[in-house]
Coordinates of C-alpha atoms and ligand atoms in Angstrom, one line a residue:
X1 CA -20.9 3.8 3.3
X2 CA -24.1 2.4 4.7
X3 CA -24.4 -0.6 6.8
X4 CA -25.9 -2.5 4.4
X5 CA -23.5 -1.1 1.6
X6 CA -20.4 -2.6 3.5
X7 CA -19.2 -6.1 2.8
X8 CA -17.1 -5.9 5.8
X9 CA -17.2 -3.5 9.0
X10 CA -14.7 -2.8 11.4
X11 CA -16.3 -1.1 14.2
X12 CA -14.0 1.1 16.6
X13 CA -12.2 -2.0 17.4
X14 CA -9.1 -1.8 19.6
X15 CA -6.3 -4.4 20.5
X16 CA -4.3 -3.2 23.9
X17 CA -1.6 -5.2 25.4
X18 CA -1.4 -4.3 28.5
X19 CA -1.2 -0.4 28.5
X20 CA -0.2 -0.3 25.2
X21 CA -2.3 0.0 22.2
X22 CA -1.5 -1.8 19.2
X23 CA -5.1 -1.0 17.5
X24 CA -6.5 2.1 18.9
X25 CA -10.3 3.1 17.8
X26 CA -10.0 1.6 14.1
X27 CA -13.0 1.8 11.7
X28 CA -13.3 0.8 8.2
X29 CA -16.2 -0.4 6.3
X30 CA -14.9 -2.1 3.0
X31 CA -17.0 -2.9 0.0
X32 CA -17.9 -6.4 -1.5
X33 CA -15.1 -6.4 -4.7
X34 CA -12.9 -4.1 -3.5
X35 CA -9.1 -4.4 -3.3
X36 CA -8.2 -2.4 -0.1
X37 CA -4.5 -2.0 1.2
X38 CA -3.8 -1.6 4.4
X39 CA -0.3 0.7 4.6
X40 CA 1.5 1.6 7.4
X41 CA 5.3 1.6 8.7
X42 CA 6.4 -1.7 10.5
X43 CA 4.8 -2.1 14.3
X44 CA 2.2 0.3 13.2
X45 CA -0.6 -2.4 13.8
X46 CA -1.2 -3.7 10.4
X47 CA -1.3 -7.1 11.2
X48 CA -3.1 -6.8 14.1
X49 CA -6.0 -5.6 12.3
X50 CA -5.7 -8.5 9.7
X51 CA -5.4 -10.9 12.7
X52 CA -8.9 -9.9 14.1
X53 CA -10.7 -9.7 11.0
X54 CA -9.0 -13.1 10.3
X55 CA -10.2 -14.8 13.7
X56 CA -6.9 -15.2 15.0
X57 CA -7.4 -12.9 17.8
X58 CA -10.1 -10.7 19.2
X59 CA -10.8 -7.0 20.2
X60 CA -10.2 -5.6 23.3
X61 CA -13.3 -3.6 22.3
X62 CA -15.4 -2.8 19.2
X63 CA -16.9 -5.0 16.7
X64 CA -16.5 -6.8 13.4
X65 CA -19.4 -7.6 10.7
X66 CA -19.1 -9.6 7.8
X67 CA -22.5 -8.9 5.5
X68 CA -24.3 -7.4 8.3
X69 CA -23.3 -10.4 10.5
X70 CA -21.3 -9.7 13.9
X71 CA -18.4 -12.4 13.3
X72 CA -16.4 -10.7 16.3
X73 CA -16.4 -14.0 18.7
X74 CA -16.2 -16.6 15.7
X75 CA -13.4 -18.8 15.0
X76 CA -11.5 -18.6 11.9
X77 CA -12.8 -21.8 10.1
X78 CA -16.2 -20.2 10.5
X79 CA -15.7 -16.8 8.8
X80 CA -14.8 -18.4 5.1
X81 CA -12.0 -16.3 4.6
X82 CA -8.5 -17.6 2.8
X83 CA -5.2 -16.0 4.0
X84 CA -1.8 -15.4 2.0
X85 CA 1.1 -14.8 4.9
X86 CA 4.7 -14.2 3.7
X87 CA 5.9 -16.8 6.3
X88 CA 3.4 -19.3 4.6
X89 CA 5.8 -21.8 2.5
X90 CA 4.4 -24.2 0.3
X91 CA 6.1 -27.5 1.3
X92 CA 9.3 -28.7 -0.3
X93 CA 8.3 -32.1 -0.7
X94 CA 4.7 -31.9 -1.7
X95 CA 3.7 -31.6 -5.7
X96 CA 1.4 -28.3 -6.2
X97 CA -1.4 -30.6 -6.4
X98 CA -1.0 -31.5 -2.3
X99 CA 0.4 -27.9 -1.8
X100 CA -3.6 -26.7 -2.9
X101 CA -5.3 -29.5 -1.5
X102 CA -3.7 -28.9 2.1
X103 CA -7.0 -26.4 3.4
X104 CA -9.2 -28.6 2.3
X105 CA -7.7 -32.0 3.6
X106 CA -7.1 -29.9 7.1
X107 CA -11.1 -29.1 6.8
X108 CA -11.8 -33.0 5.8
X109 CA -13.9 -32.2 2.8
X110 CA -14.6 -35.5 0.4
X111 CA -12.4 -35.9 -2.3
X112 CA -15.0 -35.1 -4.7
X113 CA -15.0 -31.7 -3.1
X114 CA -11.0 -31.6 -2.9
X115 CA -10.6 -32.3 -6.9
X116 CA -13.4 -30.1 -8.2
X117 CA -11.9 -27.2 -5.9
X118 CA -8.4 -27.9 -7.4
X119 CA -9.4 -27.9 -10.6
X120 CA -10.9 -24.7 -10.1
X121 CA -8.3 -22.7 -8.3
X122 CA -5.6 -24.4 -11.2
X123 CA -7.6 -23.1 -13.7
X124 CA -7.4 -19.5 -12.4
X125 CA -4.6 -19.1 -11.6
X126 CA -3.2 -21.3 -14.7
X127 CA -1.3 -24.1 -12.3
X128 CA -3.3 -27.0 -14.4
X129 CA -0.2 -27.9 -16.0
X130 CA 1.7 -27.6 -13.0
X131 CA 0.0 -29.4 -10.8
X132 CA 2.7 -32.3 -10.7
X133 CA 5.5 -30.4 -10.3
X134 CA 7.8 -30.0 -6.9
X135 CA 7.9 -26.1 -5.5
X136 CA 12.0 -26.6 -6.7
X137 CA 10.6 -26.8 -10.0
X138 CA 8.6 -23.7 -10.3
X139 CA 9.7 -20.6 -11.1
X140 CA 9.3 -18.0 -8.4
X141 CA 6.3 -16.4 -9.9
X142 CA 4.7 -19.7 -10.4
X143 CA 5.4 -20.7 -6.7
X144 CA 4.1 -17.6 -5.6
X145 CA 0.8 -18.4 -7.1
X146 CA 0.5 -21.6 -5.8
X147 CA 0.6 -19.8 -2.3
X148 CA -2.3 -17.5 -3.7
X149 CA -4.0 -21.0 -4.5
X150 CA -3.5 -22.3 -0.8
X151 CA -5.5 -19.1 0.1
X152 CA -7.7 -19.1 -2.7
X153 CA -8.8 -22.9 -2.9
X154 CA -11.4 -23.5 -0.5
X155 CA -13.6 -20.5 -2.3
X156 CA -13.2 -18.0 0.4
X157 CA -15.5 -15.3 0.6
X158 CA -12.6 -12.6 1.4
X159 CA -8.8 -12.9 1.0
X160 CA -6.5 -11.6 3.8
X161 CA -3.0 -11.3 2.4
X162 CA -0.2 -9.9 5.2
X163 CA 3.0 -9.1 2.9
X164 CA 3.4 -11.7 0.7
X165 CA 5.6 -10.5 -1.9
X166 CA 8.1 -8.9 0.7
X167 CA 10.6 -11.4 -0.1
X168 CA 10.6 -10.8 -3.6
X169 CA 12.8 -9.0 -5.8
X170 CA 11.6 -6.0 -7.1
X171 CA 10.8 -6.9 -11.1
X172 CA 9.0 -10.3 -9.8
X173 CA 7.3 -8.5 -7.3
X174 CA 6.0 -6.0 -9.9
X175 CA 4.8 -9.1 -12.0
X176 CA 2.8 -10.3 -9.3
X177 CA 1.4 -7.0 -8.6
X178 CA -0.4 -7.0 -11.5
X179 CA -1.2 -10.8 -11.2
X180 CA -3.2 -10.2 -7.7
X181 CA -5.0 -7.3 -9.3
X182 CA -6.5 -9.2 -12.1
X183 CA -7.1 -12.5 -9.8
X184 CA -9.3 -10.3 -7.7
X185 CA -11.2 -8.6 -10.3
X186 CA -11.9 -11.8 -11.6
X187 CA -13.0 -13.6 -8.4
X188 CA -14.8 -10.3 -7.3
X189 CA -14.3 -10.9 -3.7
X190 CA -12.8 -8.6 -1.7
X191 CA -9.1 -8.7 -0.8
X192 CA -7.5 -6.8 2.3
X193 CA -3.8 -6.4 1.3
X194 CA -1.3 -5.8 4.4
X195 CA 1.8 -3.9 3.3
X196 CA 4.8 -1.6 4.0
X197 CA 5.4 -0.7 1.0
X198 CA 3.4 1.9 -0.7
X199 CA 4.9 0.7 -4.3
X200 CA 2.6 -2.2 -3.8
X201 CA -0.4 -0.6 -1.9
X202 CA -0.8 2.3 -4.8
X203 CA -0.5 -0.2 -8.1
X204 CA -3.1 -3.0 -6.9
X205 CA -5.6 -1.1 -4.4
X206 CA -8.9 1.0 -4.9
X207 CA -8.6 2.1 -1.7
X208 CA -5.8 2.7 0.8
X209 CA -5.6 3.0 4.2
X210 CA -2.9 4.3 5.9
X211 CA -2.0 3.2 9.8
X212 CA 0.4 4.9 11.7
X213 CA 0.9 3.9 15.9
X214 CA -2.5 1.8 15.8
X215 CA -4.5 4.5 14.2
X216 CA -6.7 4.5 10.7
X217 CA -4.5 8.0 9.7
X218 CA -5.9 8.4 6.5
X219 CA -8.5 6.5 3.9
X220 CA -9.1 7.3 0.3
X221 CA -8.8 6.7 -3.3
X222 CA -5.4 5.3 -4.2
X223 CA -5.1 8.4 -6.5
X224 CA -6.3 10.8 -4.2
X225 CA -4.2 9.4 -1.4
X226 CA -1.1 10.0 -3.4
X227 CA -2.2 13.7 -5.0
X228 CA -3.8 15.0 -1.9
X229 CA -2.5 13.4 1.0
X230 CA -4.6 14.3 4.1
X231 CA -2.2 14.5 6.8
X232 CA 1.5 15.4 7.0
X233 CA 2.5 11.7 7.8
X234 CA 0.9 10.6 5.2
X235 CA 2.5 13.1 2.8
X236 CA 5.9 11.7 4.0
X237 CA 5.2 8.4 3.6
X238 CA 3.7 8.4 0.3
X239 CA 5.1 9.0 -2.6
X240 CA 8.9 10.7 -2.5
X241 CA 8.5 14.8 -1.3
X242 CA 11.0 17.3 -0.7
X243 CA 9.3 19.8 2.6
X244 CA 9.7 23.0 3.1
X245 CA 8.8 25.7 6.1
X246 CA 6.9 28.4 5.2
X247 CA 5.2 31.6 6.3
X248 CA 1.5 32.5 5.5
X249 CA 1.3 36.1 4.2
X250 CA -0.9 39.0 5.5
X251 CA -3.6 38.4 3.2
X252 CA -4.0 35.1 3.5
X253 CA -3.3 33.8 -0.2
X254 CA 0.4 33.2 -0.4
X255 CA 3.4 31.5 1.2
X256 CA 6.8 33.1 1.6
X257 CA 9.4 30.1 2.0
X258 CA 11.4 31.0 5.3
X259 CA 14.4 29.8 4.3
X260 CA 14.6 30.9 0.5
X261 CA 13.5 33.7 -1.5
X262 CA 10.4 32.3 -3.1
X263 CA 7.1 33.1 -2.8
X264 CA 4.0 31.0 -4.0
X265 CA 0.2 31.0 -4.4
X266 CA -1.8 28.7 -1.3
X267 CA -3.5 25.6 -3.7
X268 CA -7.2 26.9 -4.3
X269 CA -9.7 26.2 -0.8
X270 CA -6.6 26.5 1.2
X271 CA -7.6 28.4 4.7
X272 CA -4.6 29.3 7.0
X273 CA -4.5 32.2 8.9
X274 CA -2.0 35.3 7.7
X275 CA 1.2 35.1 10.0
X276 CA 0.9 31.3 10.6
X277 CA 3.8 28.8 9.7
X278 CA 3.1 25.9 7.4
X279 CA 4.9 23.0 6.1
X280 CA 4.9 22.7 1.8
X281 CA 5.1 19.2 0.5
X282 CA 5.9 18.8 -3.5
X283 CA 6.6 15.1 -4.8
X284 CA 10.0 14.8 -6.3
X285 CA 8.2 14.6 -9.9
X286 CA 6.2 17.6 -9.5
X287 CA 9.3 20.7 -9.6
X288 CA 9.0 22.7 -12.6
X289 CA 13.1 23.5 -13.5
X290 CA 13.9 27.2 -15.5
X291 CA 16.9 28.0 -16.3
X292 CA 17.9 30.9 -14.7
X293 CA 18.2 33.5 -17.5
X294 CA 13.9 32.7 -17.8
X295 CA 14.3 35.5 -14.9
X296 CA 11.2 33.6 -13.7
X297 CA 10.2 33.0 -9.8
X298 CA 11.7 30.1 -7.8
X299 CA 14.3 28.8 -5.3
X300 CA 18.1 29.3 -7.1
X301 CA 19.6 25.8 -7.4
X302 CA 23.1 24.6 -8.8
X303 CA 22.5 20.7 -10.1
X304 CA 25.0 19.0 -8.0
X305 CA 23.9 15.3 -9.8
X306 CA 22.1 13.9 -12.8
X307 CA 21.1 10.5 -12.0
X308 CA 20.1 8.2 -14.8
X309 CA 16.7 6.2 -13.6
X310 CA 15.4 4.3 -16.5
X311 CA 12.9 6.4 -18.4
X312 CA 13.3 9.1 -15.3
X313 CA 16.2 11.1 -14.6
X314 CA 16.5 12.4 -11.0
X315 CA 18.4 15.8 -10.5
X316 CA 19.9 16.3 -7.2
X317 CA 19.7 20.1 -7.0
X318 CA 21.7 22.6 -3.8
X319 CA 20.2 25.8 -2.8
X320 CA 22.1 27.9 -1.7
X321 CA 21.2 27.3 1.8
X322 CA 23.0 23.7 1.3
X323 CA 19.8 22.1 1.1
X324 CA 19.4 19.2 -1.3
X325 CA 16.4 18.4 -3.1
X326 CA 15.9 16.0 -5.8
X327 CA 13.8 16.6 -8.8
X328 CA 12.1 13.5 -11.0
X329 CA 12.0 14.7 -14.8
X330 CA 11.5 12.0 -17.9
X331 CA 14.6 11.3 -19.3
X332 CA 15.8 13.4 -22.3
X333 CA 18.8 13.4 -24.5
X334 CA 20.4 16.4 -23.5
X335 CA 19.7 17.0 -19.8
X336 CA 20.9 20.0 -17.9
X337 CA 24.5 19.8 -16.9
X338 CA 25.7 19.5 -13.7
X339 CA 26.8 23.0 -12.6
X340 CA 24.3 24.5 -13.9
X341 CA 22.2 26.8 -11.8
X342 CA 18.0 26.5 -12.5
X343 CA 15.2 27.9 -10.7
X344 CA 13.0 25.4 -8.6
X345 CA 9.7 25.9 -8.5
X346 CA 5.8 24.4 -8.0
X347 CA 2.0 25.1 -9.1
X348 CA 0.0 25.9 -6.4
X349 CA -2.1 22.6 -7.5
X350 CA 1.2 20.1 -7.3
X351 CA 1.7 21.3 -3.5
X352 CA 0.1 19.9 -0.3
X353 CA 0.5 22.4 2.9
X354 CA -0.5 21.9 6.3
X355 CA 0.2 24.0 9.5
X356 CA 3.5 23.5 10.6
X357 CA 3.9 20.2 13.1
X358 CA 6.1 22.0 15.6
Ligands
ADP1 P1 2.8 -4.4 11.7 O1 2.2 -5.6 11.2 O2 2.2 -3.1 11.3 O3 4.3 -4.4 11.5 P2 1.9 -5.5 14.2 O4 0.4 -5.4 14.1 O5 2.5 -6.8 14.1 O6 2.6 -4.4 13.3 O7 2.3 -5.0 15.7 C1 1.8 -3.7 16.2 C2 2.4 -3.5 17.5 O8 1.9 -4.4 18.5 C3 3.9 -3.7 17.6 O9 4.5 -2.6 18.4 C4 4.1 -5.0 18.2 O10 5.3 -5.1 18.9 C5 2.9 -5.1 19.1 N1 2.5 -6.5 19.4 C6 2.0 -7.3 18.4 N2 1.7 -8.5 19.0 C7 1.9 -8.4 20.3 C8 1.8 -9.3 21.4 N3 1.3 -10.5 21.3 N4 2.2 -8.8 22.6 C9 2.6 -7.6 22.8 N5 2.8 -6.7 21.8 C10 2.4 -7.1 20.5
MG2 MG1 3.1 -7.2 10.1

């Protein structure tokens, strides 16, 4: 992306405490309307990052730009951005209407400013009816968008949001998922969603990037994140995968599993050199199962569990190494019995290898 393409630029910008780096060399240039997620294990730096581009704290080195401007030494009030934090409780005994209005009384605007905003920010996120309430009588997807409109009511041109649906439960959580999405398509400004969990970073996001110890590990297309994953962290921590060790073979275009009798065809562009050790990774939805008598190719498996996951049904399969691997099918009437003994196998296009780590 260009300079001028970029909406926002982080430019090589490092945060060291001391000796230790809790942003190391981090550059990312994200688009005007874009929805990016930010994903990385806890302590990995995530909020770190959202903390300089917020204001809250500066570099130790590199720069920030907001639409070509260098923003790296401005305060916070100064960058017009709105921020979402999971710590960041409405007040018990405020009504939604002075839960919103809180920025903008901090910032002194005149009231005129203060109702036409509210009205606003009500409107979009469909509060107006609401406004009069007490938090304790919302619903907690209806208090969870009145935090949104704390972030979202002064107009900002950018929306930071650092884990804000951690503390919900799962189906809620989902809910609002979708929610954000459509709130920032609508607003087309750009939000920068901080998460651990990569549930939430793959169903609202164009773009994800992953952090891991300080570092920008990976950056894509949600889609291509999760299909092609770029480095072996990355294919651990996204998505569920089973891994497996492998040997290259003399000519260059197949894998022999070291510990099993398989053998498989390298996904197409693959270039590893014959003799060298690699490590498969196949998401837990991506086995093909045959039942034994199909005499086709694959690891030999007995199904040890059947697992009933709503519309999925997760088989937890032995080798006969005493390895366990699970394997994500859609649910049907009569699966496989336990006991059973099936052949595991993959398509070269539904498996991600890279040289082996150790
Ligand atoms: P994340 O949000 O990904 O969980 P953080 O960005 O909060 O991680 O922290 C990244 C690392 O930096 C952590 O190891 C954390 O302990 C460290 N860290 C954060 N703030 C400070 C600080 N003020 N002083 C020293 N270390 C810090
Ligand atoms: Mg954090």
């Amino acid at each position: 992306m260009s300079q001028s393409g970029s909406y926002i630029r982080i430019d090589n910008v490092s945060r060291r405490y001391g000796a230790f780096s809790a942003l190391d060399g981090v550059s990312l240039d994200i688009a005007k309307e874009e929805f990016i997620a930010i994903l990385g294990p806890s302590g990995s730096g995530k909020s770190t990052l959202l903390r300089l581009i917020a204001g809250l704290d500066r570099p130790t080195e590199g720069r920030i730009h907001f639409e070509g401007q260098d923003v790296t030494s401005l305060p916070p009030h100064k960058r017009g951005i709105g921020m979402v934090f999971q710590e960041f409780l409405l007040f018990p005994h405020r009504t939604v209407r002075e839960n919103l209005a809180f920025p903008l009384r901090m910032r002194r605007e005149p009231k005129e400013v203060i109702e036409e905003r509210l009205e606003w920010v009500a409107g979009v996120l469909s509060l107006t009816k609401l406004l009069d309430r007490y938090p304790s009588q919302l619903s907690g997807g209806q208090q969870q968008r009145v935090a949104l409109g704390r972030g979202l009511v002064a107009r900002p041109t950018l929306l930071l949001l650092d884990e804000p649906l951690a503390n919900l439960d799962r189906e809620l959580r989902q809910e609002m998922e979708i929610e954000i999405r459509r709130y920032q398509k609508q607003l087309g400004i750009p939000f920068i969603y901080v998460t651990h969990n990569q549930e939430e970073a793959l169903s609202m996001s164009d773009r994800i990037a992953v952090i891991h110890n300080g570092r920008l590990e990976a950056l894509g297309e949600r889609q291509s994140i999760y299909d092609h994953p770029p480095t072996p962290f990355v294919a651990r921590f996204v998505g569920k995968s089973s891994k497996f060790r492998g040997i290259v073979s003399a000519d260059g275009t197949t894998v022999s599993l070291q510990s099993h009798d398989f053998q498989f065809a390298l996904p197409a562009g693959s270039a590893f050199k014959a003799g060298v050790s690699v490590d498969i990774f196949v998401k837990n939805e991506r086995f093909d199962l045959a039942s034994k008598a199909e005499g086709s190719a694959g690891i030999i498996c007995t199904i040890a569990d059947v697992v009933l996951r709503g519309p999925f049904l997760e088989y937890v399969l032995e080798t006969d190494r005493g390895d366990t691997v699970i394997a994500v099918k859609p649910k049907r009437n009569d699966p496989l019995p336990v006991g059973e003994k099936v052949l595991l196998s993959w398509s070269p296009a539904d498996c991600n290898v890279f040289k082996a780590e150790d």
